[in-house]
PDB file of C-alpha atoms in Angstrom:
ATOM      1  CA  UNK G  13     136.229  88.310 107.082  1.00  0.00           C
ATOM      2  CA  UNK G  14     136.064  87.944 103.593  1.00  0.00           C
ATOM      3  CA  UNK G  15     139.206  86.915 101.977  1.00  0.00           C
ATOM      4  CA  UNK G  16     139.587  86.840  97.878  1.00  0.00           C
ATOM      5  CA  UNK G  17     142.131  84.920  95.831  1.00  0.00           C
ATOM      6  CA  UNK G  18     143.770  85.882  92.561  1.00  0.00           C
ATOM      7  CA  UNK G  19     145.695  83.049  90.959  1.00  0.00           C
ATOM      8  CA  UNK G  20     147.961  83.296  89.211  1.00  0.00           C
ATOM      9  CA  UNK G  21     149.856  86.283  90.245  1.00  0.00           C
ATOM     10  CA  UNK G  22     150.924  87.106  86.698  1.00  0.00           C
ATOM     11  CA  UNK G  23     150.803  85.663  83.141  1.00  0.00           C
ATOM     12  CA  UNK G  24     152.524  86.338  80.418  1.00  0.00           C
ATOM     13  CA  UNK G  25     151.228  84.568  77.172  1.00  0.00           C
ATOM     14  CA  UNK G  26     151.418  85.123  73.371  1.00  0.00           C
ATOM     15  CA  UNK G  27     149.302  87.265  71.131  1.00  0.00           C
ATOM     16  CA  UNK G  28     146.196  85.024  70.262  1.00  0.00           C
ATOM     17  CA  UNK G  29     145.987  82.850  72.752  1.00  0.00           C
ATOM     18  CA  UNK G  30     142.952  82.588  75.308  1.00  0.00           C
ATOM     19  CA  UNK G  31     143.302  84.043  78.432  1.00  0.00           C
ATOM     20  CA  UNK G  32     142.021  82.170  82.162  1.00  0.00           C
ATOM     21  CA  UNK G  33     142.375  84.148  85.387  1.00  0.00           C
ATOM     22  CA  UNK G  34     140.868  82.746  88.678  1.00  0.00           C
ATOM     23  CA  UNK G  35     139.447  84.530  91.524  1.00  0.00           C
ATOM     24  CA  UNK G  36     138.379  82.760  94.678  1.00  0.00           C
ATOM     25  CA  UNK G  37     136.653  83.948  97.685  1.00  0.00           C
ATOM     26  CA  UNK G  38     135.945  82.197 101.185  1.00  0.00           C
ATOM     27  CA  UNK G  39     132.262  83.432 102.234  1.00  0.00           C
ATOM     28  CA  UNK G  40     130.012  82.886  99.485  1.00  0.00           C
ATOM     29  CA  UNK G  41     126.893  85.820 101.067  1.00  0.00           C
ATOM     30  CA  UNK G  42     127.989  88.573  98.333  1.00  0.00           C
ATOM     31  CA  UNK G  43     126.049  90.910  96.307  1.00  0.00           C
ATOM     32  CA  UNK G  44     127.729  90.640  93.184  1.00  0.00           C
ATOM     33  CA  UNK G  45     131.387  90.247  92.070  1.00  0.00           C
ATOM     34  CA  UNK G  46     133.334  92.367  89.721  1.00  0.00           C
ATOM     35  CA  UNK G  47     136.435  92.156  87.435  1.00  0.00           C
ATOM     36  CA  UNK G  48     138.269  95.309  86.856  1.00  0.00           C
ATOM     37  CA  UNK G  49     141.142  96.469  84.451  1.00  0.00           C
ATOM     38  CA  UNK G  50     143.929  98.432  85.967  1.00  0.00           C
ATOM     39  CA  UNK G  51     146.434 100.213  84.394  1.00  0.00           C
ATOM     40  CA  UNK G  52     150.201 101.079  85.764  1.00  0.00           C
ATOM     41  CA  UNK G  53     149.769 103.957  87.926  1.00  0.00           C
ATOM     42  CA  UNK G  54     145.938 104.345  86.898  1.00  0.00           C
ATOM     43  CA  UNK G  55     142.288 103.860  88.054  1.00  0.00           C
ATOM     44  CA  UNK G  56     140.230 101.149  87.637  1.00  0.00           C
ATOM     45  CA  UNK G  57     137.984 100.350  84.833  1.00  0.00           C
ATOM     46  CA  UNK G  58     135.183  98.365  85.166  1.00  0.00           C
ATOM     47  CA  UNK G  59     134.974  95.211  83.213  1.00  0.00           C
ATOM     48  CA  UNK G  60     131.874  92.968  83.760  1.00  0.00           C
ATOM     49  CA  UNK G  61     129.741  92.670  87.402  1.00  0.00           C
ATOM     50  CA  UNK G  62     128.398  89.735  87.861  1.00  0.00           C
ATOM     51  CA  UNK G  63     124.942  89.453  90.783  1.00  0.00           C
ATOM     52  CA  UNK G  64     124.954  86.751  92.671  1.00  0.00           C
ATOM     53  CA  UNK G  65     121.864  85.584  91.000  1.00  0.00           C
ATOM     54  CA  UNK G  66     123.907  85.136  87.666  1.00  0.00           C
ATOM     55  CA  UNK G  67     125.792  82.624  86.589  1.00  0.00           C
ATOM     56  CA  UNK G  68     127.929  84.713  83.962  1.00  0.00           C
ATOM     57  CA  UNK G  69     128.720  87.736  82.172  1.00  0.00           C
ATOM     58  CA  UNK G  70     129.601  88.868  78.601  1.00  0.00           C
ATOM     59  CA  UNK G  71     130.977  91.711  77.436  1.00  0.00           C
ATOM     60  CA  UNK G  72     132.951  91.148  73.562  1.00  0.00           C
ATOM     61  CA  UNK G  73     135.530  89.121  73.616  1.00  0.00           C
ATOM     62  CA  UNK G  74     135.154  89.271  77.953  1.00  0.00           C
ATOM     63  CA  UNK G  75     132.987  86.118  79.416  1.00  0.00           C
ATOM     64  CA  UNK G  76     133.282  86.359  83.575  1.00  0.00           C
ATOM     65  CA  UNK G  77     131.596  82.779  85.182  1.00  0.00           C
ATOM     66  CA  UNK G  78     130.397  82.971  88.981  1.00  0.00           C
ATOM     67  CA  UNK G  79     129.820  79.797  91.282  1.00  0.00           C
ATOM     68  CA  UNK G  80     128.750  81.414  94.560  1.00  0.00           C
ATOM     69  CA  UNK G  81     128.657  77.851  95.949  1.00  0.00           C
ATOM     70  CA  UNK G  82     132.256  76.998  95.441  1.00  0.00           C
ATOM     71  CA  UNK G  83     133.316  80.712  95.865  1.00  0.00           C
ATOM     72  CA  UNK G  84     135.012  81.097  92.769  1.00  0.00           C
ATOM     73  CA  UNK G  85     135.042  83.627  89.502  1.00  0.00           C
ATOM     74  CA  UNK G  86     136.910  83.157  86.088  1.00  0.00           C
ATOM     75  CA  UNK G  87     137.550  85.900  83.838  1.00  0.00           C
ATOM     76  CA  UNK G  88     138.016  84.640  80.035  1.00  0.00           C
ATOM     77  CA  UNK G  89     139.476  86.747  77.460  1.00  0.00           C
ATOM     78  CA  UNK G  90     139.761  85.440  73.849  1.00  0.00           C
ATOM     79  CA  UNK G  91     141.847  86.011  71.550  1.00  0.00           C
ATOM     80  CA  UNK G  92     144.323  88.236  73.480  1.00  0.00           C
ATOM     81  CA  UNK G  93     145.948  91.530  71.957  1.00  0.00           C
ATOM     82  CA  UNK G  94     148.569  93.191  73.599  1.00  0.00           C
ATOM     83  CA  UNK G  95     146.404  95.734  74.617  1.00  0.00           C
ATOM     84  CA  UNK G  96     145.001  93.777  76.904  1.00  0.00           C
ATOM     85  CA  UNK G  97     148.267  93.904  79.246  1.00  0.00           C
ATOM     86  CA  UNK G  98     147.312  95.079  82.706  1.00  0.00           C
ATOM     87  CA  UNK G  99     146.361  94.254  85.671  1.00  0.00           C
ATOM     88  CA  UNK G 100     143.208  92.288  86.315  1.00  0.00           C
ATOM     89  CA  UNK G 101     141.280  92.810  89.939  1.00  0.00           C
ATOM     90  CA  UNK G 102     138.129  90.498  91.434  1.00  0.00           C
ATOM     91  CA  UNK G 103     136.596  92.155  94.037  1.00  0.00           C
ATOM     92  CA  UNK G 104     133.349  90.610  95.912  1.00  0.00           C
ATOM     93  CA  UNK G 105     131.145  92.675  97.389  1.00  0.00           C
ATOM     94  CA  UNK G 106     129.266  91.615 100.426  1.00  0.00           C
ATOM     95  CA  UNK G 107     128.178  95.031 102.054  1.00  0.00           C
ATOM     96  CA  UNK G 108     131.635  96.192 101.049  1.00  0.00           C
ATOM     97  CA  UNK G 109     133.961  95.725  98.707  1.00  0.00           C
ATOM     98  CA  UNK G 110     137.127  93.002  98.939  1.00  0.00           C
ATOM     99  CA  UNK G 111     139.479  92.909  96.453  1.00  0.00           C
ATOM    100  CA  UNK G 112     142.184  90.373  95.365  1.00  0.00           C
ATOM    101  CA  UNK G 113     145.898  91.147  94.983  1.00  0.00           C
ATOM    102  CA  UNK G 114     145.336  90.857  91.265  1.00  0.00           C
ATOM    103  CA  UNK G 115     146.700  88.939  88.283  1.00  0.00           C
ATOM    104  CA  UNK G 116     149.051  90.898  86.095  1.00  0.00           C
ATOM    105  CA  UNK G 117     148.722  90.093  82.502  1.00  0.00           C
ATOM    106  CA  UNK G 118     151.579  90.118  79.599  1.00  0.00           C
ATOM    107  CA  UNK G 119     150.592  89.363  76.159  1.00  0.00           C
ATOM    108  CA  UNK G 120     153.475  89.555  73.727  1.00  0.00           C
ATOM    109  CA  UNK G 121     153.426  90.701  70.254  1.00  0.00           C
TER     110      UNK G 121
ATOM    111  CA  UNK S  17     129.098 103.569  83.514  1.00  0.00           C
ATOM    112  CA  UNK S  18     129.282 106.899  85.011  1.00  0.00           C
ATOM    113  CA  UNK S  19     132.164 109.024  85.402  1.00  0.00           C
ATOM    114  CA  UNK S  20     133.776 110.237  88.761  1.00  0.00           C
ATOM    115  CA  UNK S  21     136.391 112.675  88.915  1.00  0.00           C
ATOM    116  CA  UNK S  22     139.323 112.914  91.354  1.00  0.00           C
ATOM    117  CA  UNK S  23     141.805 116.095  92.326  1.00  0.00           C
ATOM    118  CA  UNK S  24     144.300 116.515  91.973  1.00  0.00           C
ATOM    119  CA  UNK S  25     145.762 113.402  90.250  1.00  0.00           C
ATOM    120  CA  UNK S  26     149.302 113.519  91.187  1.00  0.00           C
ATOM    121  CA  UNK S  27     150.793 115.502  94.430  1.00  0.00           C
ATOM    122  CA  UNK S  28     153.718 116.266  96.368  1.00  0.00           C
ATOM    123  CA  UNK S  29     154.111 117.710  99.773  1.00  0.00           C
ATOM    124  CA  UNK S  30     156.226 118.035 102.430  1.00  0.00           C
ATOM    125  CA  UNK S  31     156.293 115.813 105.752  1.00  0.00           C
ATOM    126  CA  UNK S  32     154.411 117.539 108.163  1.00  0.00           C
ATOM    127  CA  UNK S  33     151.753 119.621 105.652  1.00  0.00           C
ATOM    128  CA  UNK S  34     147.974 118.219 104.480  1.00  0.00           C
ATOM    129  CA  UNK S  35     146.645 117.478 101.500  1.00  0.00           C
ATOM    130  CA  UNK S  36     143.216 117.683 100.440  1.00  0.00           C
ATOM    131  CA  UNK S  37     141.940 115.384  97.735  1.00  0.00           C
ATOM    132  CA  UNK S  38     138.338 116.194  95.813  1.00  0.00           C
ATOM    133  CA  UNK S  39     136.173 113.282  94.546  1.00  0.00           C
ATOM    134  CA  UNK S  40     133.070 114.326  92.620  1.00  0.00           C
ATOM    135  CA  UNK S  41     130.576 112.165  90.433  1.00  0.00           C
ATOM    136  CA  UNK S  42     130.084 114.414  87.585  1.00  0.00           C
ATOM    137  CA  UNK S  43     127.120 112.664  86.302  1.00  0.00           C
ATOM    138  CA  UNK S  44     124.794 110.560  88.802  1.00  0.00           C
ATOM    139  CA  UNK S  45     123.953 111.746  92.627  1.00  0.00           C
ATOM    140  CA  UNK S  46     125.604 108.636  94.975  1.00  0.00           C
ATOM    141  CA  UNK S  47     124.165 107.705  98.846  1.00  0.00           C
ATOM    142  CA  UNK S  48     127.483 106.441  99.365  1.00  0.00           C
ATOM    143  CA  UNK S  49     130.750 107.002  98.402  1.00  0.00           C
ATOM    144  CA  UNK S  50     134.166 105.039  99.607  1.00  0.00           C
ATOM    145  CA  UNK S  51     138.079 105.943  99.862  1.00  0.00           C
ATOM    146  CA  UNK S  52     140.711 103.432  99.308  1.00  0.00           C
ATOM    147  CA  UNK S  53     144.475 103.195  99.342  1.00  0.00           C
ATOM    148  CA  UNK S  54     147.019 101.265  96.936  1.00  0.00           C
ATOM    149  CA  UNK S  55     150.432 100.221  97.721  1.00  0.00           C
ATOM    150  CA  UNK S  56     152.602  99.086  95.168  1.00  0.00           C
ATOM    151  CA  UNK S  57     151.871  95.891  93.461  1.00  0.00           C
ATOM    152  CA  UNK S  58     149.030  95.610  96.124  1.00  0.00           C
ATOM    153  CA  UNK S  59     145.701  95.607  95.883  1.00  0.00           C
ATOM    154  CA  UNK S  60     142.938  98.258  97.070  1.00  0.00           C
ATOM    155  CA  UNK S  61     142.411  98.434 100.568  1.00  0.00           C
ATOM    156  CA  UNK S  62     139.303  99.956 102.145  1.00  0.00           C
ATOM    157  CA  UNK S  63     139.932 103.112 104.181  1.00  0.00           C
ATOM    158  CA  UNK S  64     136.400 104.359 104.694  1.00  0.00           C
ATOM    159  CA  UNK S  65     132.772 104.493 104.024  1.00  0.00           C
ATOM    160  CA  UNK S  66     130.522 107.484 104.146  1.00  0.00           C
ATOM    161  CA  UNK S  67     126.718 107.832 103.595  1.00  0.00           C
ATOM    162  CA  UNK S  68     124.894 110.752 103.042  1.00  0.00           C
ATOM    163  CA  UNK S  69     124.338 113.072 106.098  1.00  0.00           C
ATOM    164  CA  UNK S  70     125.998 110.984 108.306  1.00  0.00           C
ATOM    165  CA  UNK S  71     130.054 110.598 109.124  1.00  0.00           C
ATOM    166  CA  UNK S  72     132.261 108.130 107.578  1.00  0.00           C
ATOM    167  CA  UNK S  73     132.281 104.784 109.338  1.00  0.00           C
ATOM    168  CA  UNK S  74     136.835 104.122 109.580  1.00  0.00           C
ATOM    169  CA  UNK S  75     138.091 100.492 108.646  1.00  0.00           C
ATOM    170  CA  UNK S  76     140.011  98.970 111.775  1.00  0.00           C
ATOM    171  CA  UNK S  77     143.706 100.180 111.923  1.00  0.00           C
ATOM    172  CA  UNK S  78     142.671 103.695 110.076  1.00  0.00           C
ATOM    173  CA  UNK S  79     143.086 106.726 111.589  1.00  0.00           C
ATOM    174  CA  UNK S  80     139.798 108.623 111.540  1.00  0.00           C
ATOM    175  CA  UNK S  81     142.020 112.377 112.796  1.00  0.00           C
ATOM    176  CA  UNK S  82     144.382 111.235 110.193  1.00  0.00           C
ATOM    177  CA  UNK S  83     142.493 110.846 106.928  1.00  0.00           C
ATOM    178  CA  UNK S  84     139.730 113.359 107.449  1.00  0.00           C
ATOM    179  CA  UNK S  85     136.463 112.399 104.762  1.00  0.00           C
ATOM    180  CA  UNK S  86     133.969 115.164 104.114  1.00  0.00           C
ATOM    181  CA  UNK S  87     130.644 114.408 102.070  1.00  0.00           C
ATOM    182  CA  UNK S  88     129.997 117.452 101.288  1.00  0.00           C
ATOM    183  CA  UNK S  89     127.102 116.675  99.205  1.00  0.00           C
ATOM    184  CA  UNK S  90     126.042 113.972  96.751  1.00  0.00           C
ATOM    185  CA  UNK S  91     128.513 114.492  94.179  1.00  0.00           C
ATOM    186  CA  UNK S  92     131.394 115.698  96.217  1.00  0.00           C
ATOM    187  CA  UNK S  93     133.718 114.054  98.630  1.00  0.00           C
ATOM    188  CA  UNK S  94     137.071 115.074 100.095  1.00  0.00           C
ATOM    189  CA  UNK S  95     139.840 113.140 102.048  1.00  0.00           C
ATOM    190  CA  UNK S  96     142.090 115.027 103.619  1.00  0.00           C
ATOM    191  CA  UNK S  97     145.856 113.662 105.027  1.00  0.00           C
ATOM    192  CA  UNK S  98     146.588 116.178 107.761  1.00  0.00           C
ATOM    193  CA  UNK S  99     150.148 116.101 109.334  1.00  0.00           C
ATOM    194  CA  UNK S 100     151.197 113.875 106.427  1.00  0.00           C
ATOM    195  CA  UNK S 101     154.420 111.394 106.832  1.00  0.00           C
ATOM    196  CA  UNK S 102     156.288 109.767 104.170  1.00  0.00           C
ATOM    197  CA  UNK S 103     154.600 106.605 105.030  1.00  0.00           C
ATOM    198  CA  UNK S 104     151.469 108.090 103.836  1.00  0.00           C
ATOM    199  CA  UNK S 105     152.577 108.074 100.513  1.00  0.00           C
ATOM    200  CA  UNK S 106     150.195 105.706  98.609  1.00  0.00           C
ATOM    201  CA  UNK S 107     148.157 105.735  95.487  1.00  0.00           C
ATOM    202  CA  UNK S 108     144.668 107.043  97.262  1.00  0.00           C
ATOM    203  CA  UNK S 109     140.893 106.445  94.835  1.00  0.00           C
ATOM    204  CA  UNK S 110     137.365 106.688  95.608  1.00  0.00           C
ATOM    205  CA  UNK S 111     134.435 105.509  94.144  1.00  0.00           C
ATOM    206  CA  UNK S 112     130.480 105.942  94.710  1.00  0.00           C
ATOM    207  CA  UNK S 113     127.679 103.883  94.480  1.00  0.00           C
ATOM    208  CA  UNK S 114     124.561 105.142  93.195  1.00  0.00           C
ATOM    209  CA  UNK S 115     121.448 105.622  95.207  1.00  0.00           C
ATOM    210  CA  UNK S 116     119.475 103.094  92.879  1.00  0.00           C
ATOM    211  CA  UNK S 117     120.683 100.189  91.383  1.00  0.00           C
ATOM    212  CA  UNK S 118     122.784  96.890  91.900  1.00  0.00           C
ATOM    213  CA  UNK S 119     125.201  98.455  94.466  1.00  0.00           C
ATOM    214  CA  UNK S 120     128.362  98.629  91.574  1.00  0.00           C
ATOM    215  CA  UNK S 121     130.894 101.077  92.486  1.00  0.00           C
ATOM    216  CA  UNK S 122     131.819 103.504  90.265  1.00  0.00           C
ATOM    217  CA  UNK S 123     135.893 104.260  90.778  1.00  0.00           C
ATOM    218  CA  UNK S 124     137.726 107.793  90.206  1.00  0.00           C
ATOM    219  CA  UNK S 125     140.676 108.074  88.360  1.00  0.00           C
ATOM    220  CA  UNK S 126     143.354 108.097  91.898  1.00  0.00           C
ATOM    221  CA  UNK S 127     145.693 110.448  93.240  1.00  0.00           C
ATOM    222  CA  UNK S 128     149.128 109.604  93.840  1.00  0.00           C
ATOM    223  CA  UNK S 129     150.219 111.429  96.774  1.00  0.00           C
ATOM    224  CA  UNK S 130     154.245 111.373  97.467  1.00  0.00           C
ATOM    225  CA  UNK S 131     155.237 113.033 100.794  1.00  0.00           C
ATOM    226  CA  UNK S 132     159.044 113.799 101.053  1.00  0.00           C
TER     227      UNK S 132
END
């Protein structure tokens, strides 16, 4: 059973500064792996999928990394805003889709 | 992207009554479309998976009488909560994949259904 790891569980940093998140997962057979925005009380929006063929993922100020061999996924986000608070999901898909807990992100103004 | 559409977005009900949500992809025909549930400060959980023409294939622990899916076609999807319970109450989204592609999954907007 696949089992995916969001560390840490929040983060609250100042407007500016880079942000790291970290996403782990235990059987490395997956399809692709995707990061996803959440808003309180909202959907889920769609950040960057990575395949399991590539390594990483751009998308503006967005760069997602995969190493399928290590089972492990980091979402950078530079230059933070405080838009950017939310709630950030990995989810790996290996014939279905397994999401983390999430990392819940705070960037002060 | 594309865009997938969910009804109704926010619901209350009664113990005891069901509720029917819709899920339609307004812009793309999808082989497969999925139904999750949200707790609070939790993360998605898979409740089912349904493929065209065929019925939806229950995650362990889910109650396939419970949480009725229809795929009604390939742009519309409905979950129904018959005899609903206040522990039902959960933030409930789906999402479809598209027949061609790299299997992303394309998520609805939610429902947040709050039996009393």
């Amino acid at each position: 059973k696949q089992e995916v790891t969001q560390i840490p569980a929040a983060l609250s940093v100042p407007e500016g500064e880079n942000l790291v998140l970290n996403c782990s997962f235990t059987d490395s057979a997956i399809y692709n792996l995707q990061w996803f925005r959440q808003d309180p009380g909202k959907g889920l929006t769609s950040l960057l999928l990575i395949q399991s063929s590539q390594r990483e993922q751009t998308s503006g100020r967005l760069n997602a990394s995969l190493d399928k061999s290590s089972g492990r996924s980091t979402l950078y986000i530079a230059a933070s805003q405080p838009g950017d608070s939310a709630t950030y999901l990995c989810a790996v898909d290996d014939y279905k889709l397994s999401f983390g807990a999430g990392t819940t992100v705070t960037v002060r103004a | 992207g594309a865009v997938v559409s969910q009804h109704p977005s926010r619901v209350i009900c009664k113990s005891g009554t069901s509720v029917k949500i819709e899920c339609r992809s307004l812009d793309f025909q999808a082989t497969t479309m999925f139904w999750y549930r949200q707790f609070p400060k939790k993360s998605l959980m898979l409740m089912a998976t349904s493929n065209e023409g065929s019925k939806a294939t229950y995650e362990q622990g889910v109650e396939k009488d419970k949480f009725l899916i229809n795929h009604a076609s390939l742009t519309l999807s409905t979950l129904t909560v018959t005899s609903a319970h206040p522990e039902d109450s959960s933030f409930y989204i789906c999402s479809y994949q598209k027949r061609e592609g790299n299997n992303e999954q394309f998520f609805g907007p939610g429902t947040r259904l709050t039996v009393l």
